[in-house]
Amino acid sequence: MSFTPDRQRSEGLAKHGARALASAVLILTVTAAMWVLEAFDYTTNGWLDRFGIQPRDVNDLPDIFTAPFMHAGFGHLTANTVPFLILGFAAAARGIAKFLAASLIIIVVGGLGVWFLSSANTLGSSILIFGFFGYLVGRGIFERRLLDIAIAVAVVAVYGTMLLGVLPSDPTISWQGHLFGLLGGVLASWFLRRGRTEAPRRMPD
C-alpha cells in the first residue's frame, strides 16, 4: 500500500499528538494523586510520612517505591509540582513505555542512594524530578537526535541551577536523593537508548 507525503505527515502528527495527550494525562494523574495523598496525610497528622525512606533499615527497603510520591507538607509538594509537571511531561512525551522504565530505574537508584547514605527519613518527588532532568539531558547525549539535543539544551537552560541541589549544603534537603536521582536518570537514558532497545531493521531481500 502506498501513502502520499501529506497522508504520512498527517498520520505522523496524529501519532505524536496522541502520545503527547497520553503523556499529559499520565503526568497530571500522578500529580493529582500526590496532592490527594498529601491531603490525606494532612488529615491524619502525617501518618503517610512513615512511607518515606528510613536509612539502612532493611524492613524499610520497599518504601523506596512509595517515598517519591509522599511529601513533608503542602509547601514541599507545591515547590515540587511545577518542575515535576514540566520535566515529567517532557520525559514522557518521547515514549510512555520508556518513561515508565526510566522512572523505575530512577526510583531504584535514587532510593538506594538515600537508603545507604542519608541520615534521616526521606520523602518527596525530588528524586524523580532530578531523575527526569538527568534522563532528558542523557537522551540528548546518547541519542544524538536533533529533537533530543534541543530538549536537553532547553532543560539545562531552564533548570540547570537545580544541579546545585546535589551538593550537601542544607541539612534539611536530601542531596542524596537529588544526586542519585540524577544519576539514575542518566543511567536510564543510557540503558534505554535507541541502539540498545530497538531491534535492528532487516534489509529487504
Tab-separated table of N, CA and C in Angstrom, residues 24-155:
chain	number	residue	atom	x	y	z
A	24	ALA	N	0.484	13.761	28.911
A	24	ALA	CA	-0.102	14.789	29.762
A	24	ALA	C	-1.075	14.183	30.768
A	25	VAL	N	-1.899	13.247	30.302
A	25	VAL	CA	-2.863	12.599	31.199
A	25	VAL	C	-2.141	11.826	32.292
A	26	LEU	N	-1.086	11.118	31.930
A	26	LEU	CA	-0.325	10.334	32.903
A	26	LEU	C	0.297	11.230	33.971
A	27	ILE	N	0.990	12.287	33.545
A	27	ILE	CA	1.672	13.160	34.494
A	27	ILE	C	0.667	13.910	35.368
A	28	LEU	N	-0.418	14.364	34.785
A	28	LEU	CA	-1.444	15.060	35.566
A	28	LEU	C	-2.090	14.115	36.576
A	29	THR	N	-2.297	12.862	36.183
A	29	THR	CA	-2.898	11.884	37.094
A	29	THR	C	-1.982	11.605	38.279
A	30	VAL	N	-0.690	11.412	38.008
A	30	VAL	CA	0.253	11.164	39.094
A	30	VAL	C	0.342	12.377	40.019
A	31	THR	N	0.372	13.571	39.429
A	31	THR	CA	0.430	14.793	40.238
A	31	THR	C	-0.809	14.932	41.110
A	32	ALA	N	-1.975	14.675	40.528
A	32	ALA	CA	-3.221	14.740	41.299
A	32	ALA	C	-3.204	13.728	42.435
A	33	ALA	N	-2.669	12.532	42.162
A	33	ALA	CA	-2.588	11.503	43.206
A	33	ALA	C	-1.695	11.962	44.352
A	34	MET	N	-0.591	12.644	44.034
A	34	MET	CA	0.295	13.130	45.087
A	34	MET	C	-0.409	14.176	45.952
A	35	TRP	N	-1.219	15.021	45.341
A	35	TRP	CA	-1.968	16.014	46.108
A	35	TRP	C	-3.036	15.357	46.983
A	36	VAL	N	-3.672	14.323	46.453
A	36	VAL	CA	-4.666	13.591	47.257
A	36	VAL	C	-3.984	12.919	48.447
A	37	LEU	N	-2.841	12.312	48.211
A	37	LEU	CA	-2.097	11.665	49.289
A	37	LEU	C	-1.676	12.669	50.356
A	38	GLU	N	-1.237	13.850	49.913
A	38	GLU	CA	-0.811	14.853	50.888
A	38	GLU	C	-1.990	15.395	51.682
A	39	ALA	N	-3.143	15.511	51.035
A	39	ALA	CA	-4.345	15.946	51.747
A	39	ALA	C	-4.724	14.923	52.815
A	40	PHE	N	-4.634	13.640	52.448
A	40	PHE	CA	-4.912	12.584	53.422
A	40	PHE	C	-3.889	12.614	54.550
A	41	ASP	N	-2.632	12.823	54.192
A	41	ASP	CA	-1.564	12.897	55.189
A	41	ASP	C	-1.817	14.042	56.169
A	42	TYR	N	-2.308	15.149	55.647
A	42	TYR	CA	-2.603	16.315	56.494
A	42	TYR	C	-3.719	16.001	57.492
A	43	THR	N	-4.751	15.302	57.019
A	43	THR	CA	-5.883	14.993	57.897
A	43	THR	C	-5.544	13.921	58.923
A	44	THR	N	-4.474	13.159	58.676
A	44	THR	CA	-4.083	12.083	59.606
A	44	THR	C	-2.824	12.445	60.385
A	45	ASN	N	-2.490	13.733	60.394
A	45	ASN	CA	-1.350	14.221	61.182
A	45	ASN	C	-0.035	13.551	60.788
A	46	GLY	N	0.176	13.428	59.476
A	46	GLY	CA	1.454	12.907	58.988
A	46	GLY	C	1.593	11.406	59.003
A	47	TRP	N	0.479	10.681	58.970
A	47	TRP	CA	0.546	9.220	59.044
A	47	TRP	C	1.314	8.622	57.867
A	48	LEU	N	1.211	9.231	56.677
A	48	LEU	CA	1.861	8.682	55.490
A	48	LEU	C	3.367	8.912	55.472
A	49	ASP	N	3.861	9.786	56.348
A	49	ASP	CA	5.299	10.057	56.363
A	49	ASP	C	6.107	8.813	56.709
A	50	ARG	N	5.476	7.830	57.300
A	50	ARG	CA	6.173	6.590	57.630
A	50	ARG	C	6.593	5.815	56.386
A	51	PHE	N	6.022	6.190	55.226
A	51	PHE	CA	6.369	5.516	53.980
A	51	PHE	C	7.523	6.204	53.247
A	52	GLY	N	8.211	7.109	53.960
A	52	GLY	CA	9.467	7.637	53.439
A	52	GLY	C	10.567	6.601	53.617
A	53	ILE	N	11.767	6.940	53.149
A	53	ILE	CA	12.890	6.005	53.208
A	53	ILE	C	13.634	6.176	54.528
A	54	GLN	N	13.632	5.124	55.332
A	54	GLN	CA	14.371	5.132	56.598
A	54	GLN	C	15.734	4.504	56.344
A	55	PRO	N	16.802	5.272	56.439
A	55	PRO	CA	18.122	4.775	56.044
A	55	PRO	C	18.551	3.498	56.767
A	56	ARG	N	19.094	2.582	55.974
A	56	ARG	CA	19.729	1.353	56.453
A	56	ARG	C	18.817	0.475	57.319
A	57	ASP	N	17.528	0.612	57.121
A	57	ASP	CA	16.559	-0.273	57.767
A	57	ASP	C	16.079	-1.254	56.704
A	58	VAL	N	16.507	-2.501	56.811
A	58	VAL	CA	16.191	-3.494	55.781
A	58	VAL	C	14.683	-3.645	55.611
A	59	ASN	N	13.941	-3.589	56.691
A	59	ASN	CA	12.489	-3.728	56.612
A	59	ASN	C	11.833	-2.562	55.876
A	60	ASP	N	12.566	-1.460	55.734
A	60	ASP	CA	12.014	-0.268	55.097
A	60	ASP	C	12.366	-0.169	53.615
A	61	LEU	N	13.128	-1.124	53.086
A	61	LEU	CA	13.544	-1.059	51.690
A	61	LEU	C	12.377	-0.923	50.702
A	62	PRO	N	11.242	-1.605	50.904
A	62	PRO	CA	10.136	-1.427	49.949
A	62	PRO	C	9.642	0.010	49.837
A	63	ASP	N	9.927	0.821	50.838
A	63	ASP	CA	9.447	2.203	50.809
A	63	ASP	C	10.203	3.083	49.830
A	64	ILE	N	11.252	2.560	49.200
A	64	ILE	CA	11.889	3.345	48.139
A	64	ILE	C	10.913	3.553	46.979
A	65	PHE	N	9.889	2.697	46.893
A	65	PHE	CA	8.905	2.827	45.814
A	65	PHE	C	7.742	3.758	46.178
A	66	THR	N	7.580	4.056	47.455
A	66	THR	CA	6.496	4.951	47.875
A	66	THR	C	6.995	6.353	48.201
A	67	ALA	N	8.229	6.469	48.659
A	67	ALA	CA	8.761	7.757	49.112
A	67	ALA	C	8.682	8.870	48.067
A	68	PRO	N	8.930	8.593	46.759
A	68	PRO	CA	8.900	9.685	45.793
A	68	PRO	C	7.521	10.304	45.580
A	69	PHE	N	6.487	9.677	46.120
A	69	PHE	CA	5.128	10.197	45.915
A	69	PHE	C	4.549	10.800	47.192
A	70	MET	N	5.343	10.844	48.254
A	70	MET	CA	4.941	11.440	49.527
A	70	MET	C	5.704	12.738	49.746
A	71	HIS	N	5.133	13.633	50.546
A	71	HIS	CA	5.799	14.915	50.796
A	71	HIS	C	5.624	15.344	52.243
A	72	ALA	N	6.565	16.167	52.678
A	72	ALA	CA	6.553	16.662	54.059
A	72	ALA	C	5.786	17.980	54.141
A	73	GLY	N	4.521	17.945	53.780
A	73	GLY	CA	3.684	19.138	53.857
A	73	GLY	C	3.378	19.724	52.488
A	74	PHE	N	2.379	20.613	52.466
A	74	PHE	CA	1.953	21.208	51.197
A	74	PHE	C	3.003	22.144	50.613
A	75	GLY	N	3.798	22.785	51.456
A	75	GLY	CA	4.855	23.639	50.945
A	75	GLY	C	5.861	22.850	50.125
A	76	HIS	N	6.241	21.688	50.648
A	76	HIS	CA	7.156	20.793	49.956
A	76	HIS	C	6.563	20.333	48.625
A	77	LEU	N	5.305	19.935	48.653
A	77	LEU	CA	4.632	19.461	47.444
A	77	LEU	C	4.471	20.580	46.425
A	78	THR	N	4.113	21.767	46.882
A	78	THR	CA	3.935	22.906	45.978
A	78	THR	C	5.234	23.227	45.244
A	79	ALA	N	6.346	23.203	45.968
A	79	ALA	CA	7.636	23.508	45.355
A	79	ALA	C	8.015	22.478	44.291
A	80	ASN	N	7.552	21.237	44.453
A	80	ASN	CA	7.912	20.174	43.511
A	80	ASN	C	6.941	20.027	42.347
A	81	THR	N	5.741	20.573	42.467
A	81	THR	CA	4.707	20.296	41.486
A	81	THR	C	5.042	20.792	40.086
A	82	VAL	N	5.434	22.054	39.953
A	82	VAL	CA	5.684	22.605	38.613
A	82	VAL	C	6.839	21.909	37.910
A	83	PRO	N	8.016	21.744	38.540
A	83	PRO	CA	9.082	21.016	37.836
A	83	PRO	C	8.722	19.563	37.547
A	84	PHE	N	7.935	18.942	38.415
A	84	PHE	CA	7.504	17.565	38.150
A	84	PHE	C	6.627	17.526	36.906
A	85	LEU	N	5.695	18.481	36.784
A	85	LEU	CA	4.819	18.524	35.618
A	85	LEU	C	5.602	18.759	34.328
A	86	ILE	N	6.485	19.744	34.353
A	86	ILE	CA	7.203	20.120	33.130
A	86	ILE	C	8.206	19.051	32.716
A	87	LEU	N	9.077	18.666	33.643
A	87	LEU	CA	10.104	17.676	33.302
A	87	LEU	C	9.496	16.294	33.075
A	88	GLY	N	8.469	15.966	33.853
A	88	GLY	CA	7.803	14.683	33.675
A	88	GLY	C	7.132	14.579	32.310
A	89	PHE	N	6.449	15.639	31.899
A	89	PHE	CA	5.805	15.623	30.584
A	89	PHE	C	6.841	15.535	29.473
A	90	ALA	N	7.913	16.314	29.584
A	90	ALA	CA	8.955	16.283	28.553
A	90	ALA	C	9.574	14.893	28.434
A	91	ALA	N	9.748	14.217	29.567
A	91	ALA	CA	10.321	12.869	29.547
A	91	ALA	C	9.331	11.853	28.989
A	92	ALA	N	8.064	11.977	29.366
A	92	ALA	CA	7.058	11.010	28.931
A	92	ALA	C	6.675	11.182	27.467
A	93	ALA	N	6.765	12.392	26.945
A	93	ALA	CA	6.322	12.677	25.579
A	93	ALA	C	7.171	11.969	24.534
A	94	ARG	N	8.336	11.506	24.901
A	94	ARG	CA	9.202	10.800	23.955
A	94	ARG	C	8.940	9.297	23.949
A	95	GLY	N	7.913	8.861	24.731
A	95	GLY	CA	7.562	7.443	24.754
A	95	GLY	C	7.164	6.986	26.140
A	96	ILE	N	5.911	6.548	26.308
A	96	ILE	CA	5.398	6.176	27.626
A	96	ILE	C	6.117	4.958	28.193
A	97	ALA	N	6.327	3.941	27.361
A	97	ALA	CA	6.953	2.711	27.855
A	97	ALA	C	8.361	2.997	28.385
A	98	LYS	N	9.142	3.747	27.609
A	98	LYS	CA	10.492	4.081	28.061
A	98	LYS	C	10.442	4.984	29.294
A	99	PHE	N	9.453	5.859	29.343
A	99	PHE	CA	9.313	6.737	30.501
A	99	PHE	C	9.059	5.934	31.767
A	100	LEU	N	8.184	4.951	31.695
A	100	LEU	CA	7.886	4.124	32.866
A	100	LEU	C	9.118	3.322	33.285
A	101	ALA	N	9.843	2.786	32.302
A	101	ALA	CA	11.068	2.049	32.619
A	101	ALA	C	12.104	2.979	33.243
A	102	ALA	N	12.232	4.185	32.682
A	102	ALA	CA	13.186	5.156	33.222
A	102	ALA	C	12.810	5.551	34.645
A	103	SER	N	11.522	5.746	34.890
A	103	SER	CA	11.066	6.126	36.232
A	103	SER	C	11.403	5.042	37.243
A	104	LEU	N	11.243	3.783	36.853
A	104	LEU	CA	11.573	2.676	37.757
A	104	LEU	C	13.068	2.671	38.077
A	105	ILE	N	13.889	2.875	37.059
A	105	ILE	CA	15.340	2.919	37.292
A	105	ILE	C	15.704	4.078	38.215
A	106	ILE	N	15.097	5.238	37.974
A	106	ILE	CA	15.362	6.413	38.810
A	106	ILE	C	14.965	6.160	40.259
A	107	ILE	N	13.794	5.572	40.449
A	107	ILE	CA	13.308	5.306	41.800
A	107	ILE	C	14.232	4.340	42.537
A	108	VAL	N	14.667	3.296	41.848
A	108	VAL	CA	15.527	2.291	42.490
A	108	VAL	C	16.905	2.877	42.800
A	109	VAL	N	17.531	3.526	41.814
A	109	VAL	CA	18.872	4.081	42.028
A	109	VAL	C	18.825	5.209	43.053
A	110	GLY	N	17.857	6.126	42.890
A	110	GLY	CA	17.741	7.231	43.838
A	110	GLY	C	17.392	6.753	45.236
A	111	GLY	N	16.464	5.804	45.314
A	111	GLY	CA	16.053	5.296	46.615
A	111	GLY	C	17.161	4.569	47.341
A	112	LEU	N	17.927	3.759	46.616
A	112	LEU	CA	19.028	3.036	47.256
A	112	LEU	C	20.132	3.988	47.696
A	113	GLY	N	20.367	5.038	46.895
A	113	GLY	CA	21.357	6.028	47.305
A	113	GLY	C	20.978	6.692	48.615
A	114	VAL	N	19.695	7.024	48.754
A	114	VAL	CA	19.199	7.604	50.005
A	114	VAL	C	19.291	6.590	51.136
A	115	TRP	N	18.895	5.368	50.863
A	115	TRP	CA	18.863	4.319	51.885
A	115	TRP	C	20.264	4.073	52.463
A	116	PHE	N	21.259	4.095	51.603
A	116	PHE	CA	22.632	3.839	52.065
A	116	PHE	C	23.268	5.051	52.731
A	117	LEU	N	23.002	6.260	52.240
A	117	LEU	CA	23.813	7.418	52.639
A	117	LEU	C	23.092	8.470	53.469
A	118	SER	N	21.777	8.481	53.465
A	118	SER	CA	21.071	9.530	54.204
A	118	SER	C	21.126	9.252	55.707
A	119	SER	N	20.778	10.272	56.475
A	119	SER	CA	20.771	10.116	57.929
A	119	SER	C	19.391	10.385	58.527
A	120	ALA	N	18.382	10.570	57.665
A	120	ALA	CA	17.045	10.892	58.169
A	120	ALA	C	15.989	10.323	57.237
A	121	ASN	N	14.774	10.151	57.759
A	121	ASN	CA	13.652	9.718	56.941
A	121	ASN	C	13.492	10.687	55.774
A	122	THR	N	13.420	10.142	54.550
A	122	THR	CA	13.426	10.971	53.347
A	122	THR	C	12.230	10.655	52.469
A	123	LEU	N	11.576	11.692	51.984
A	123	LEU	CA	10.456	11.517	51.080
A	123	LEU	C	10.339	12.743	50.180
A	124	GLY	N	9.660	12.582	49.045
A	124	GLY	CA	9.468	13.687	48.125
A	124	GLY	C	9.783	13.319	46.690
A	125	SER	N	9.134	14.005	45.754
A	125	SER	CA	9.309	13.702	44.334
A	125	SER	C	10.577	14.298	43.742
A	126	SER	N	11.426	14.903	44.567
A	126	SER	CA	12.691	15.440	44.052
A	126	SER	C	13.544	14.348	43.418
A	127	ILE	N	13.453	13.134	43.936
A	127	ILE	CA	14.195	12.023	43.338
A	127	ILE	C	13.811	11.881	41.865
A	128	LEU	N	12.517	11.928	41.590
A	128	LEU	CA	12.046	11.803	40.217
A	128	LEU	C	12.354	13.051	39.400
A	129	ILE	N	12.217	14.214	39.993
A	129	ILE	CA	12.472	15.465	39.267
A	129	ILE	C	13.918	15.520	38.787
A	130	PHE	N	14.856	15.242	39.689
A	130	PHE	CA	16.262	15.227	39.292
A	130	PHE	C	16.529	14.082	38.320
A	131	GLY	N	15.813	12.987	38.498
A	131	GLY	CA	15.956	11.871	37.572
A	131	GLY	C	15.472	12.221	36.174
A	132	PHE	N	14.330	12.903	36.078
A	132	PHE	CA	13.838	13.316	34.762
A	132	PHE	C	14.821	14.274	34.102
A	133	PHE	N	15.400	15.175	34.903
A	133	PHE	CA	16.412	16.094	34.383
A	133	PHE	C	17.569	15.305	33.774
A	134	GLY	N	18.103	14.353	34.545
A	134	GLY	CA	19.211	13.539	34.054
A	134	GLY	C	18.835	12.717	32.838
A	135	TYR	N	17.613	12.201	32.828
A	135	TYR	CA	17.138	11.383	31.705
A	135	TYR	C	17.065	12.209	30.416
A	136	LEU	N	16.516	13.418	30.516
A	136	LEU	CA	16.373	14.271	29.335
A	136	LEU	C	17.727	14.732	28.810
A	137	VAL	N	18.614	15.113	29.715
A	137	VAL	CA	19.952	15.526	29.285
A	137	VAL	C	20.711	14.324	28.708
A	138	GLY	N	20.577	13.176	29.359
A	138	GLY	CA	21.242	11.976	28.871
A	138	GLY	C	20.756	11.555	27.502
A	139	ARG	N	19.459	11.714	27.240
A	139	ARG	CA	18.936	11.385	25.904
A	139	ARG	C	19.587	12.255	24.841
A	140	GLY	N	19.775	13.535	25.167
A	140	GLY	CA	20.437	14.411	24.215
A	140	GLY	C	21.851	13.968	23.914
A	141	ILE	N	22.523	13.432	24.929
A	141	ILE	CA	23.914	12.984	24.761
A	141	ILE	C	23.990	11.646	24.039
A	142	PHE	N	23.158	10.689	24.450
A	142	PHE	CA	23.288	9.330	23.932
A	142	PHE	C	22.499	9.084	22.648
A	143	GLU	N	21.342	9.738	22.495
A	143	GLU	CA	20.540	9.527	21.295
A	143	GLU	C	21.079	10.319	20.109
A	144	ARG	N	21.550	11.540	20.378
A	144	ARG	CA	22.141	12.401	19.356
A	144	ARG	C	21.173	12.717	18.221
A	145	ARG	N	19.896	12.778	18.537
A	145	ARG	CA	18.910	13.248	17.578
A	145	ARG	C	18.624	14.717	17.857
A	146	LEU	N	18.316	15.452	16.804
A	146	LEU	CA	18.180	16.900	16.923
A	146	LEU	C	17.150	17.288	17.975
A	147	LEU	N	15.995	16.615	17.987
A	147	LEU	CA	14.949	16.968	18.947
A	147	LEU	C	15.406	16.698	20.372
A	148	ASP	N	16.052	15.562	20.599
A	148	ASP	CA	16.526	15.234	21.946
A	148	ASP	C	17.605	16.210	22.409
A	149	ILE	N	18.465	16.607	21.489
A	149	ILE	CA	19.501	17.588	21.837
A	149	ILE	C	18.863	18.928	22.182
A	150	ALA	N	17.859	19.333	21.392
A	150	ALA	CA	17.173	20.602	21.648
A	150	ALA	C	16.471	20.583	23.005
A	151	ILE	N	15.833	19.458	23.330
A	151	ILE	CA	15.158	19.336	24.628
A	151	ILE	C	16.178	19.399	25.754
A	152	ALA	N	17.313	18.712	25.597
A	152	ALA	CA	18.355	18.719	26.624
A	152	ALA	C	18.884	20.129	26.862
A	153	VAL	N	19.124	20.864	25.783
A	153	VAL	CA	19.620	22.239	25.912
A	153	VAL	C	18.582	23.111	26.626
A	154	ALA	N	17.311	22.963	26.256
A	154	ALA	CA	16.257	23.754	26.889
A	154	ALA	C	16.135	23.430	28.374
A	155	VAL	N	16.238	22.143	28.719
A	155	VAL	CA	16.139	21.723	30.117
A	155	VAL	C	17.287	22.311	30.942
